[in-house]
Amino acid sequence: MESADQRGWDELIPEVLGSIFSNLSLEDVLTVVPIVCKSWYKVVMGPYCWQIIDIEEWSDHQCHLNQIERMLWLLIPRTNGSFRKLSVSRLQYDHAFSFIADNSHSLQILRLTRSKISDSIVEQLADRLSSLTFLDLSYCDKIGTRALEAIGKHCKSLVGLCFNMHPLDMWEKPSKKDEAHAIATTMTKLKHLELTYICIDTTSVLEIICNCPNLEFIDVRGNWDVKLDNKWLKDKFSKLTVLGPHVVDHLEKHCCYECEDSSNYSDSDYGSWDESDDDGRLEIILYQGQDEDCDDGWPPSP
């Protein structure tokens, strides 16, 4: 009789295999795992490997932006709407956001950094993102007040928001005081907020702090018009850490107005939450496999 530790990997349930494969690189999961055996192929083609889709770093290195959308169209359907986290960068068109929203029934963490999606499409589809607990719209320079108000209205579980801008943009773009007001009035459950280089002032920051009683961390670096009374903050908001407005070396811990020891924030605080070739092109050759009803040609499970 075979002992438990001698059983084949093909006896593991798909959820366990998916969890194991999620520790591999995107390229390995798409190109190597499917050709090992039939059971592994079926797992890769199903939702178990794709509860977390993180292609942000891979997206940043893509020269051909249409390849980013192709990857989303490849991976998201495999999840059957069950993925919990999506990280992608540099989306260029509204229809890509629509595709994400249409399949986001279980989505809790969404990162869309450096994307060109419009204010109007986010406003239109925010109600489909009601499960979100964390949202990163950093460097999305087309996002404005309407989108943020819609997100605050429909995403009642949102506790983390990143809405950072590039330092060079602040010389060309108007202040985002209206966006700050939208955050203060519609996202009152926030615990973590990043608003760097968006040209807001002291009044905007204080409005957010006073309207968001659960706020534990706010980053306002690069907003030079913000002047905060450290002692008043410490007395009135003992659990709050404010980073900025001055930008200093990250090793200089005095850049924080710490009222209490700050926590290390990670995606796990907000819910259950790459690879490219040298020239940045999508060169992953996807294994299509054979008809799953045909056993010929499949190697045995390892």
PDB file of C-alpha atoms in Angstrom, residues 5 12 14 16 21 36 54 60 68 78 85 103 133 144 152 168 217 223 230 261 277 301:
ATOM      1  CA  ASP A   5       3.808  10.845   1.296  1.00  0.00           C
ATOM      2  CA  LEU A  12      -4.062  16.936  -4.866  1.00  0.00           C
ATOM      3  CA  PRO A  14      -7.261  21.775  -7.695  1.00  0.00           C
ATOM      4  CA  VAL A  16      -4.194  23.137  -3.424  1.00  0.00           C
ATOM      5  CA  PHE A  21       1.360  27.273  -8.671  1.00  0.00           C
ATOM      6  CA  VAL A  36       3.586  18.591 -17.262  1.00  0.00           C
ATOM      7  CA  ASP A  54      -0.455  40.412 -10.667  1.00  0.00           C
ATOM      8  CA  ASP A  60       5.519  48.322 -16.915  1.00  0.00           C
ATOM      9  CA  ILE A  68      -1.349  44.202 -21.794  1.00  0.00           C
ATOM     10  CA  ARG A  78     -10.199  31.728 -16.540  1.00  0.00           C
ATOM     11  CA  LYS A  85      -6.864  40.854  -6.653  1.00  0.00           C
ATOM     12  CA  ASN A 103     -15.897  40.360 -14.262  1.00  0.00           C
ATOM     13  CA  THR A 133     -11.462  47.185  -0.106  1.00  0.00           C
ATOM     14  CA  GLY A 144     -11.073  63.269 -11.246  1.00  0.00           C
ATOM     15  CA  GLY A 152     -16.968  56.480  -2.542  1.00  0.00           C
ATOM     16  CA  LEU A 168       6.573  66.702 -12.625  1.00  0.00           C
ATOM     17  CA  PHE A 217      -2.101  56.648   7.813  1.00  0.00           C
ATOM     18  CA  ASN A 223       1.985  69.068  -1.112  1.00  0.00           C
ATOM     19  CA  ASN A 230       2.056  68.232  15.086  1.00  0.00           C
ATOM     20  CA  ASP A 261       3.939  53.459  16.209  1.00  0.00           C
ATOM     21  CA  ASP A 277      11.720  39.047 -22.281  1.00  0.00           C
ATOM     22  CA  SER A 301       1.802  13.196 -13.179  1.00  0.00           C
TER      23      SER A 301
END
